[in-house]
């Protein structure tokens, strides 16, 4: 019996050691990646802070969008949601949640790097969280099965991460602490459902059909040969986002706005005939002169960002946006007013799409 007991003790010790080695290795890999990223230049996009623990992951995601992975892809939305949660947890001093979220973000980005626009990923519950609200998880699964899911990828990813964050709060401090996260998840579920329903109501325009009923190609959407060595076969047909948004009293380009601008740059580099007017706006919380200067600074910042990505300056014209009073406007309405709109001369077959993924209802550091 003593020998059997000693054998069990030794076996338990070996298993515990193996688990410790695996956990330590994962933690060391993420820590090394974070340390390497913090040593890089701060000039990687105005939205990235010098003490950002996931800077390198953010840069890797931007690189994928810059190379043709659509920001509408669920994998991109999920990666950004994990990055945001990792960053938020880090600055709340919740280092375990930050580490777990960083690991998930890295896994999703690695899938995007391997598989591109066809990356198959899903939101996984982290070890420190518990599963809450099965009904909302089922809703998220229903959204993913919809043929119009691309209209609600960001809302769905944020729904899932809000549930995961709520589950961590519940596991750590009790169910009362989970309430704010659950309410956020409910709001994202409503937004996702509204987006999908709106897309389902749109009717596709077909200019002609052959006698068999097959769709014919519209000559107007045949693209011009792209720049930079791309070919039409290699360049996916992406939508052209129609605006980016800003935080209060700020002309700083956020991380999500940077992803939007990377897609704008990709479409413009693939279609050299597109020329954009950049119309800057402010929410009029300050005086008229200050708002005009802020609106201009926003347009100039967007132009400079696109030029740095390889878009010719001559293809980007700054124009003043119309002004209107925001007296009595809600926080969301003011957030929508803080923007730079893109008005193209033509879209060369890449549809112009309204985008609101980067809406910020807070100050420069909040979203």
Coordinates of C-alpha atoms in Angstrom, one line a residue:
X1 CA 0.0 0.0 0.0
X2 CA 2.9 2.4 0.8
X3 CA 4.4 1.7 -2.6
X4 CA 1.1 2.4 -4.3
X5 CA 0.6 5.6 -2.3
X6 CA 4.1 6.7 -3.2
X7 CA 3.5 5.9 -6.9
X8 CA 0.3 8.0 -6.9
X9 CA 2.1 10.9 -5.2
X10 CA 4.9 10.8 -7.8
X11 CA 2.4 10.6 -10.7
X12 CA 0.5 13.6 -9.4
X13 CA 3.8 15.5 -9.0
X14 CA 4.8 14.7 -12.6
X15 CA 1.4 15.8 -14.0
X16 CA 1.5 19.0 -12.0
X17 CA 4.9 19.7 -13.3
X18 CA 3.8 19.2 -16.9
X19 CA 0.8 21.5 -16.4
X20 CA 3.1 24.2 -14.9
X21 CA 5.5 23.9 -17.8
X22 CA 2.7 24.3 -20.4
X23 CA 1.2 27.3 -18.7
X24 CA 4.6 28.9 -18.1
X25 CA 5.5 28.4 -21.8
X26 CA 2.3 30.0 -23.0
X27 CA 2.7 32.9 -20.6
X28 CA 6.4 33.4 -21.6
X29 CA 5.5 33.4 -25.3
X30 CA 2.8 36.1 -24.9
X31 CA 5.1 38.1 -22.5
X32 CA 7.9 37.9 -25.0
X33 CA 5.6 39.1 -27.8
X34 CA 4.4 42.0 -25.7
X35 CA 7.9 42.9 -24.7
X36 CA 9.1 42.9 -28.3
X37 CA 6.1 45.0 -29.4
X38 CA 6.7 47.6 -26.8
X39 CA 10.2 48.1 -28.1
X40 CA 9.0 49.1 -31.5
X41 CA 8.6 52.6 -32.8
X42 CA 5.6 54.6 -31.4
X43 CA 4.8 55.8 -35.0
X44 CA 2.6 52.8 -36.0
X45 CA -0.7 54.6 -35.9
X46 CA -1.9 57.4 -33.8
X47 CA -4.3 55.2 -31.8
X48 CA -1.6 53.0 -30.3
X49 CA -0.1 54.0 -26.9
X50 CA 3.5 53.4 -25.9
X51 CA 2.5 51.1 -23.0
X52 CA 0.0 49.1 -25.1
X53 CA 0.4 45.4 -24.1
X54 CA -1.0 44.1 -27.4
X55 CA 0.7 46.6 -29.8
X56 CA 2.2 43.8 -31.9
X57 CA -1.0 41.9 -32.2
X58 CA -2.8 45.1 -33.3
X59 CA -0.1 45.7 -35.9
X60 CA -0.4 42.1 -37.2
X61 CA -4.1 42.5 -37.6
X62 CA -3.7 45.8 -39.4
X63 CA -1.2 44.1 -41.8
X64 CA -3.8 41.5 -42.7
X65 CA -6.4 44.1 -43.5
X66 CA -3.9 46.1 -45.5
X67 CA -3.4 43.0 -47.6
X68 CA -7.0 42.4 -48.5
X69 CA -8.7 40.7 -45.5
X70 CA -12.0 42.6 -45.2
X71 CA -12.8 44.4 -42.0
X72 CA -16.3 42.8 -42.4
X73 CA -14.8 39.3 -41.8
X74 CA -15.9 37.8 -38.5
X75 CA -12.3 36.7 -37.8
X76 CA -11.1 40.4 -38.0
X77 CA -14.0 41.5 -35.7
X78 CA -13.2 38.7 -33.2
X79 CA -9.5 39.4 -33.2
X80 CA -10.2 43.1 -32.5
X81 CA -12.7 42.3 -29.8
X82 CA -10.1 40.1 -28.0
X83 CA -7.4 42.8 -28.4
X84 CA -9.8 45.4 -26.9
X85 CA -10.6 43.1 -24.0
X86 CA -6.9 42.3 -23.4
X87 CA -6.0 46.0 -23.4
X88 CA -8.9 47.0 -21.2
X89 CA -8.1 44.2 -18.7
X90 CA -4.4 45.2 -18.6
X91 CA -5.2 48.8 -17.7
X92 CA -7.7 47.6 -15.1
X93 CA -4.8 45.7 -13.5
X94 CA -6.5 42.4 -14.3
X95 CA -3.4 40.8 -15.8
X96 CA -4.8 37.2 -15.9
X97 CA -7.7 38.2 -18.1
X98 CA -5.3 40.3 -20.2
X99 CA -3.0 37.3 -20.7
X100 CA -5.9 35.0 -21.6
X101 CA -7.4 37.4 -24.0
X102 CA -4.0 38.0 -25.6
X103 CA -3.6 34.3 -26.2
X104 CA -7.0 34.1 -27.8
X105 CA -6.3 37.2 -30.0
X106 CA -3.0 35.7 -31.1
X107 CA -4.7 32.4 -32.0
X108 CA -7.3 34.2 -34.2
X109 CA -4.7 36.3 -35.9
X110 CA -2.6 33.3 -36.6
X111 CA -5.6 31.7 -38.3
X112 CA -6.1 34.8 -40.4
X113 CA -2.4 34.8 -41.4
X114 CA -2.7 31.1 -42.5
X115 CA -6.1 31.1 -44.1
X116 CA -6.7 34.8 -45.0
X117 CA -10.3 35.8 -45.7
X118 CA -11.4 32.2 -45.3
X119 CA -10.2 31.8 -41.7
X120 CA -12.6 29.7 -39.6
X121 CA -12.6 30.9 -36.0
X122 CA -15.0 31.1 -33.0
X123 CA -15.2 32.8 -29.6
X124 CA -13.9 30.4 -26.9
X125 CA -14.6 30.8 -23.2
X126 CA -11.4 31.6 -21.3
X127 CA -10.5 29.6 -18.2
X128 CA -11.3 32.4 -15.7
X129 CA -14.8 32.9 -17.1
X130 CA -18.1 31.0 -16.8
X131 CA -20.8 30.7 -19.4
X132 CA -23.8 33.0 -18.8
X133 CA -27.0 33.5 -20.7
X134 CA -27.4 30.5 -23.0
X135 CA -30.1 32.4 -24.8
X136 CA -27.7 35.1 -26.0
X137 CA -25.1 32.5 -27.0
X138 CA -27.8 30.8 -29.1
X139 CA -28.6 34.1 -30.7
X140 CA -25.0 34.6 -31.6
X141 CA -25.0 31.1 -33.2
X142 CA -28.2 32.0 -35.1
X143 CA -26.6 35.2 -36.4
X144 CA -23.6 33.2 -37.7
X145 CA -25.9 30.9 -39.7
X146 CA -27.6 33.8 -41.4
X147 CA -26.8 34.5 -45.1
X148 CA -26.6 38.2 -44.0
X149 CA -24.1 37.6 -41.2
X150 CA -21.4 39.8 -42.8
X151 CA -23.6 42.8 -41.9
X152 CA -23.4 42.0 -38.2
X153 CA -19.9 40.4 -37.6
X154 CA -18.7 43.2 -35.4
X155 CA -21.8 43.3 -33.2
X156 CA -21.8 39.5 -32.9
X157 CA -18.1 39.4 -31.8
X158 CA -18.7 42.2 -29.3
X159 CA -21.8 40.3 -28.0
X160 CA -19.7 37.2 -27.4
X161 CA -16.8 39.1 -25.7
X162 CA -19.3 41.0 -23.5
X163 CA -20.7 37.6 -22.3
X164 CA -17.2 36.3 -21.7
X165 CA -16.3 39.5 -19.7
X166 CA -19.5 39.2 -17.8
X167 CA -18.8 35.6 -17.0
X168 CA -15.3 36.5 -15.7
X169 CA -16.9 39.2 -13.5
X170 CA -19.4 36.7 -12.2
X171 CA -16.8 34.1 -11.5
X172 CA -14.6 36.7 -9.7
X173 CA -17.1 38.9 -7.8
X174 CA -20.5 37.3 -8.1
X175 CA -23.5 37.7 -10.4
X176 CA -24.2 41.3 -9.5
X177 CA -20.8 42.3 -11.0
X178 CA -21.9 40.6 -14.3
X179 CA -24.9 42.8 -14.8
X180 CA -23.2 45.6 -16.8
X181 CA -21.6 43.1 -19.1
X182 CA -24.8 41.3 -19.7
X183 CA -26.6 44.5 -20.5
X184 CA -23.9 45.3 -23.0
X185 CA -24.3 41.9 -24.5
X186 CA -28.1 42.4 -24.8
X187 CA -27.5 45.7 -26.6
X188 CA -25.1 44.2 -29.1
X189 CA -27.6 41.4 -29.7
X190 CA -30.3 43.9 -30.6
X191 CA -27.9 45.8 -32.8
X192 CA -26.8 42.6 -34.6
X193 CA -30.4 41.6 -35.2
X194 CA -31.3 45.0 -36.5
X195 CA -28.3 45.0 -38.9
X196 CA -29.1 41.5 -40.3
X197 CA -32.8 42.5 -40.8
X198 CA -31.8 45.7 -42.5
X199 CA -29.5 43.8 -44.9
X200 CA -32.2 41.2 -45.6
X201 CA -34.6 44.0 -46.7
X202 CA -32.2 45.2 -49.4
X203 CA -33.0 43.9 -52.8
X204 CA -30.1 43.1 -55.1
X205 CA -30.0 45.0 -58.4
X206 CA -29.6 42.8 -61.5
X207 CA -29.3 44.7 -64.7
X208 CA -29.9 41.9 -67.1
X209 CA -30.4 38.1 -67.2
X210 CA -29.9 35.6 -70.0
X211 CA -32.8 33.4 -71.1
X212 CA -31.7 30.7 -68.5
X213 CA -32.1 33.2 -65.7
X214 CA -28.4 33.4 -64.9
X215 CA -27.0 36.8 -63.8
X216 CA -24.9 38.7 -66.3
X217 CA -21.8 40.7 -65.5
X218 CA -22.3 44.4 -65.4
X219 CA -19.6 46.0 -67.5
X220 CA -19.5 49.0 -65.1
X221 CA -18.1 46.8 -62.3
X222 CA -15.1 45.4 -64.2
X223 CA -12.2 46.7 -62.2
X224 CA -9.1 48.6 -63.5
X225 CA -5.9 46.7 -63.2
X226 CA -4.6 47.4 -59.7
X227 CA -1.3 48.9 -58.6
X228 CA 1.5 47.3 -56.6
X229 CA 1.8 44.2 -58.7
X230 CA -1.7 42.9 -57.7
X231 CA -3.9 41.2 -60.3
X232 CA -7.7 41.3 -60.4
X233 CA -7.7 37.5 -59.6
X234 CA -5.6 38.2 -56.5
X235 CA -7.5 41.2 -55.3
X236 CA -10.8 40.5 -53.5
X237 CA -13.7 42.8 -54.3
X238 CA -14.1 44.8 -51.1
X239 CA -16.5 47.5 -50.1
X240 CA -15.3 51.1 -49.7
X241 CA -16.1 52.3 -46.2
X242 CA -17.7 55.7 -46.4
X243 CA -16.4 57.3 -43.1
X244 CA -14.3 57.1 -40.0
X245 CA -15.2 58.5 -36.6
X246 CA -13.4 60.2 -33.7
X247 CA -13.4 60.6 -30.0
X248 CA -14.6 63.9 -28.4
X249 CA -12.3 66.9 -29.0
X250 CA -9.8 64.6 -30.8
X251 CA -8.3 64.2 -34.2
X252 CA -6.5 61.0 -33.2
X253 CA -7.1 57.9 -35.4
X254 CA -8.2 55.0 -33.2
X255 CA -7.2 51.4 -33.7
X256 CA -10.5 50.4 -35.3
X257 CA -10.5 53.6 -37.5
X258 CA -7.0 52.5 -38.6
X259 CA -8.4 49.2 -39.8
X260 CA -11.1 51.0 -41.7
X261 CA -8.5 53.3 -43.4
X262 CA -6.4 50.2 -44.3
X263 CA -9.4 48.8 -46.2
X264 CA -9.9 52.2 -47.8
X265 CA -6.3 52.2 -48.9
X266 CA -6.4 48.7 -50.2
X267 CA -9.5 49.5 -52.4
X268 CA -7.9 52.7 -53.7
X269 CA -4.6 51.0 -54.5
X270 CA -6.5 48.2 -56.3
X271 CA -8.6 50.8 -58.2
X272 CA -6.4 53.8 -59.3
X273 CA -9.3 55.8 -60.8
X274 CA -11.0 56.3 -57.4
X275 CA -10.5 59.9 -56.1
X276 CA -11.9 60.9 -52.7
X277 CA -13.1 64.1 -51.2
X278 CA -12.5 64.1 -47.4
X279 CA -15.2 66.0 -45.6
X280 CA -14.4 66.7 -41.9
X281 CA -17.0 67.3 -39.2
X282 CA -17.1 68.1 -35.5
X283 CA -19.9 67.7 -32.9
X284 CA -20.0 71.5 -32.1
X285 CA -19.4 71.1 -28.3
X286 CA -16.8 73.9 -28.7
X287 CA -17.0 77.2 -30.4
X288 CA -17.3 77.5 -34.2
X289 CA -13.7 78.4 -34.8
X290 CA -12.4 75.5 -32.7
X291 CA -14.8 73.1 -34.4
X292 CA -13.7 74.2 -37.9
X293 CA -10.0 73.7 -36.9
X294 CA -10.8 70.3 -35.4
X295 CA -12.8 69.2 -38.5
X296 CA -9.9 70.3 -40.7
X297 CA -7.3 68.5 -38.5
X298 CA -9.4 65.3 -38.8
X299 CA -9.5 65.5 -42.6
X300 CA -5.7 66.2 -42.7
X301 CA -5.0 63.3 -40.4
X302 CA -7.0 60.9 -42.6
X303 CA -5.3 62.2 -45.7
X304 CA -1.8 61.8 -44.1
X305 CA -2.6 58.3 -43.0
X306 CA -3.8 57.2 -46.5
X307 CA -0.8 58.8 -48.1
X308 CA 1.6 56.9 -45.8
X309 CA -0.1 53.6 -46.9
X310 CA 0.7 54.4 -50.5
X311 CA -2.3 56.3 -51.8
X312 CA -1.3 59.3 -54.0
X313 CA -1.9 62.7 -52.3
X314 CA -3.4 64.0 -55.5
X315 CA -6.2 61.5 -55.2
X316 CA -7.3 63.0 -51.8
X317 CA -9.0 66.4 -51.6
X318 CA -9.9 68.1 -48.3
X319 CA -13.3 69.7 -48.3
X320 CA -15.2 71.5 -45.5
X321 CA -18.2 69.5 -44.2
X322 CA -21.5 71.1 -43.6
X323 CA -22.2 72.3 -40.0
X324 CA -25.4 71.9 -38.0
X325 CA -26.3 72.4 -34.4
X326 CA -26.1 69.4 -32.0
X327 CA -27.9 71.1 -29.1
X328 CA -29.9 68.5 -27.3
X329 CA -28.3 65.6 -29.3
X330 CA -27.6 62.3 -27.6
X331 CA -24.1 60.9 -27.0
X332 CA -24.6 58.5 -29.9
X333 CA -25.8 61.3 -32.2
X334 CA -22.8 63.4 -31.3
X335 CA -20.5 60.4 -31.9
X336 CA -21.9 60.0 -35.4
X337 CA -21.2 63.7 -36.0
X338 CA -17.5 63.4 -35.2
X339 CA -16.4 62.0 -38.5
X340 CA -14.6 62.4 -41.9
X341 CA -16.8 61.3 -44.8
X342 CA -15.4 59.9 -48.0
X343 CA -17.1 61.1 -51.2
X344 CA -15.6 59.2 -54.3
X345 CA -15.7 60.3 -57.9
X346 CA -16.6 56.7 -58.7
X347 CA -16.3 53.3 -56.9
X348 CA -15.2 51.1 -59.8
X349 CA -17.5 48.3 -58.7
X350 CA -16.5 48.4 -55.0
X351 CA -19.7 49.4 -53.2
X352 CA -19.7 52.4 -50.9
X353 CA -20.8 51.2 -47.5
X354 CA -21.8 53.0 -44.4
X355 CA -19.6 52.0 -41.5
X356 CA -20.0 52.6 -37.8
X357 CA -17.6 50.1 -36.2
X358 CA -15.3 52.8 -34.8
X359 CA -18.0 55.0 -33.1
X360 CA -16.6 56.5 -29.9
X361 CA -19.0 58.0 -27.3
X362 CA -16.2 58.9 -24.9
X363 CA -13.0 61.0 -24.8
X364 CA -9.8 60.3 -26.7
X365 CA -8.9 57.2 -24.6
X366 CA -12.4 55.6 -24.6
X367 CA -14.7 53.8 -27.0

